[in-house]
mmCIF file of C-alpha atoms in Angstrom:
data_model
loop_
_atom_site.group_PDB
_atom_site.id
_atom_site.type_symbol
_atom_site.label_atom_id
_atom_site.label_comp_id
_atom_site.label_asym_id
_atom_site.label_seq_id
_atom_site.Cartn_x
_atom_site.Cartn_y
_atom_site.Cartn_z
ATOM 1 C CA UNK F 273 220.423 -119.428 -37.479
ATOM 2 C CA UNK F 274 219.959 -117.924 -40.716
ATOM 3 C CA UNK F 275 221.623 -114.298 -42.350
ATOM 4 C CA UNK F 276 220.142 -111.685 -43.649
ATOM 5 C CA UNK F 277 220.979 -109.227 -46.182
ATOM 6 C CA UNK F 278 219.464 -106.281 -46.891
ATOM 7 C CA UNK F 279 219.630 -104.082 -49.908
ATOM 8 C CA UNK F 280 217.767 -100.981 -52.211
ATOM 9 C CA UNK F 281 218.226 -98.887 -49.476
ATOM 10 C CA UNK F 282 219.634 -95.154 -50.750
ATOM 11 C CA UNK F 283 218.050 -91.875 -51.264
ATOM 12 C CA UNK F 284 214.835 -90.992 -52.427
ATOM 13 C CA UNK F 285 212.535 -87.701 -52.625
ATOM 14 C CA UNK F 286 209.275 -87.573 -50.221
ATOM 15 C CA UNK F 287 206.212 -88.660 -52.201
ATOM 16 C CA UNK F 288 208.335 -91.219 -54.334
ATOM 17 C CA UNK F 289 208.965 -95.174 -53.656
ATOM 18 C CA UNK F 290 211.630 -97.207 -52.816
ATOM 19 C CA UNK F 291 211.568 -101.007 -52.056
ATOM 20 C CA UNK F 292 213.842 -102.605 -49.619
ATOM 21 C CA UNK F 293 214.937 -106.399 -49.888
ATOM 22 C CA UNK F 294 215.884 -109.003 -47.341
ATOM 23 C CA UNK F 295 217.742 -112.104 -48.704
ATOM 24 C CA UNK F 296 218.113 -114.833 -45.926
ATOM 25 C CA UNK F 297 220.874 -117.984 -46.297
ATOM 26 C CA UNK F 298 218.714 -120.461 -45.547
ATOM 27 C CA UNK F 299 215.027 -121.035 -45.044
ATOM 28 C CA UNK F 300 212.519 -118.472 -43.567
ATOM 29 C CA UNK F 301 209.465 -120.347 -42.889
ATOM 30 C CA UNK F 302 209.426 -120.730 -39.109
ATOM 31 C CA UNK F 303 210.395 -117.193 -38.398
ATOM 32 C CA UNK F 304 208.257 -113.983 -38.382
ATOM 33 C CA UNK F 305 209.756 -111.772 -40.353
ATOM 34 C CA UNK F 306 210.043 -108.548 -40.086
ATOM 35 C CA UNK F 307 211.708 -104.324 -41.037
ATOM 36 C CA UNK F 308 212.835 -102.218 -37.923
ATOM 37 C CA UNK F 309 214.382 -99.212 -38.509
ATOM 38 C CA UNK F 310 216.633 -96.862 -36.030
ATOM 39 C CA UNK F 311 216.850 -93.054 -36.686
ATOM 40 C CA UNK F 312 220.129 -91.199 -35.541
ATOM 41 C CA UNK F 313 219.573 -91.011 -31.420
ATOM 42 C CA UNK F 314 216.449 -92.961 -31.139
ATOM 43 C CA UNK F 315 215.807 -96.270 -30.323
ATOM 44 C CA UNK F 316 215.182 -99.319 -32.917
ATOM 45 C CA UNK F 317 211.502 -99.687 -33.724
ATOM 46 C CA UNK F 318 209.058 -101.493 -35.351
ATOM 47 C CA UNK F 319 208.206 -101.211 -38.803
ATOM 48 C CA UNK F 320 206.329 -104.165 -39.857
ATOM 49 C CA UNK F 321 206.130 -107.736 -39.584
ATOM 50 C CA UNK F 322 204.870 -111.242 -41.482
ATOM 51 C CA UNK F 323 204.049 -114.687 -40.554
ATOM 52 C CA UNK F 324 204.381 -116.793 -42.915
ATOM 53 C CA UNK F 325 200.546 -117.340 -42.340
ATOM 54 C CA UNK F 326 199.941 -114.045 -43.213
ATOM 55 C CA UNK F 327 199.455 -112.519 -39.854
ATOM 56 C CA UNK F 328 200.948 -108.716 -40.436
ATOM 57 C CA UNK F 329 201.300 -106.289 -37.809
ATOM 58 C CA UNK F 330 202.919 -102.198 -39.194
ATOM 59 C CA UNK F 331 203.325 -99.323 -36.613
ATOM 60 C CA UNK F 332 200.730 -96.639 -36.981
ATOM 61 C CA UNK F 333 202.390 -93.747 -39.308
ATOM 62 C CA UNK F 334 203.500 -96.437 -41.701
ATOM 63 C CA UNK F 335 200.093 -98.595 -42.142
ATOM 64 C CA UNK F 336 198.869 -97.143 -45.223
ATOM 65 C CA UNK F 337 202.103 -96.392 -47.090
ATOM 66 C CA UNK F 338 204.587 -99.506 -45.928
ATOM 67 C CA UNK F 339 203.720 -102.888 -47.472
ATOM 68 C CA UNK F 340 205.357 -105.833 -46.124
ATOM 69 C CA UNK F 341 205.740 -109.401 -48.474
ATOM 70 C CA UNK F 342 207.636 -112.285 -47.892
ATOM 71 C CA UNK F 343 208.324 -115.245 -50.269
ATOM 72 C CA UNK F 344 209.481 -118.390 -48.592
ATOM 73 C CA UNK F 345 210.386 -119.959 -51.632
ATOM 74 C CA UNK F 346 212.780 -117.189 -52.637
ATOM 75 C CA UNK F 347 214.046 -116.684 -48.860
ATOM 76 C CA UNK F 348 213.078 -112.925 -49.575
ATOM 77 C CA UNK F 349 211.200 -110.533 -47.609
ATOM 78 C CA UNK F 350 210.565 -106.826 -49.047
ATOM 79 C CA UNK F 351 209.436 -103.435 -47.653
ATOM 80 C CA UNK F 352 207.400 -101.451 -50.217
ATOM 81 C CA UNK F 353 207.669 -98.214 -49.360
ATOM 82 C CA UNK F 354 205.115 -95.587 -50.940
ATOM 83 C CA UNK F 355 204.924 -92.072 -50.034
ATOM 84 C CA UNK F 356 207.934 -91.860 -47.749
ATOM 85 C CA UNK F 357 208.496 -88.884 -45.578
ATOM 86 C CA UNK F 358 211.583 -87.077 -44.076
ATOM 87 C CA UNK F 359 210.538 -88.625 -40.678
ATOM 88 C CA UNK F 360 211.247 -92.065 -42.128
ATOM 89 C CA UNK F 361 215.159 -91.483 -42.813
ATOM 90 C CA UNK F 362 216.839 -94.527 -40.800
ATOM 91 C CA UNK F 363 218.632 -97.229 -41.173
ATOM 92 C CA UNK F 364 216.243 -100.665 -42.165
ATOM 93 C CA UNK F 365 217.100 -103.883 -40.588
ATOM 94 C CA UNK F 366 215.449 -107.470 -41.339
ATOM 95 C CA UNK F 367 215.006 -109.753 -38.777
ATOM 96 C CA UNK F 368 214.039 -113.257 -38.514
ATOM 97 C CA UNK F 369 212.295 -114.124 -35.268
ATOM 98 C CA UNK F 370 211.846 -117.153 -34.104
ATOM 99 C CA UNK F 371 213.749 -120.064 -31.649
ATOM 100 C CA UNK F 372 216.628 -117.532 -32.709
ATOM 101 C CA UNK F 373 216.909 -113.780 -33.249
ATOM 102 C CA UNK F 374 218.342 -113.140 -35.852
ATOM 103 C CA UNK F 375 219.394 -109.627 -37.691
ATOM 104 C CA UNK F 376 220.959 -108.308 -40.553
ATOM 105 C CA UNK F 377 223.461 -105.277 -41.236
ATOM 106 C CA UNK F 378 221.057 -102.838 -41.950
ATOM 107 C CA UNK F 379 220.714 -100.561 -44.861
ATOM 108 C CA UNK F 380 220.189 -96.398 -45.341
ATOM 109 C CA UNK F 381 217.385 -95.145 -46.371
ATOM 110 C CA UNK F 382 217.367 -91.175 -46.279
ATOM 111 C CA UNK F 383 213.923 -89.498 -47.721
ATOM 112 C CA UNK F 384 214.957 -85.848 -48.747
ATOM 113 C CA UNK F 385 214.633 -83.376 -51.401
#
């Protein structure tokens, strides 16, 4: 089991960029990694995923302005986010899924003027 820590998380105007990090403790090659985010009274959801064969998957409102990357060597995964919009305030959570589930702590990320 591996943990994860995320970070750049904060605030940041609609129409600007942020980029979110995800630093594991040990090796990320056999998981799928991926960003889910939970907004105050909903439920967690997807945000976007990576194999580390490439194989990406994003939910629909974020395809064309969330980028997911991953670099196994550096045990990092990152969330490019472009554009954001006030819909996309939530708190960000990495995950590593594979034999094991694992999650990290989350971090804010609040897109308002």
């Amino acid at each position: 089991q591996v943990q994860l820590v995320e970070s750049g998380g904060g605030l940041v105007q609609p129409g600007g960029s942020l980029r979110l990090s995800c630093v594991s403790s040990g090796s990320i090659s056999v998981y799928i990694m991926g960003w889910y985010r939970q907004a105050p009274g909903k439920q967690r959801e997807l945000v976007a995923v990576l194999s580390s064969g490439g194989l990406t998957n994003h939910v629909e409102s974020a395809k064309s302005r969330f980028t997911i990357t991953r670099d196994d060597a550096e045990k990092t995964v990152w969330l490019q986010m472009n554009s954001p919009k006030p819909e996309d305030t939530a708190v960000y959570y990495c995950n590593a899924r594979g034999a094991q589930d694992c999650w990290g702590r989350g971090t804010q990320v609040t897109v308002s003027s």
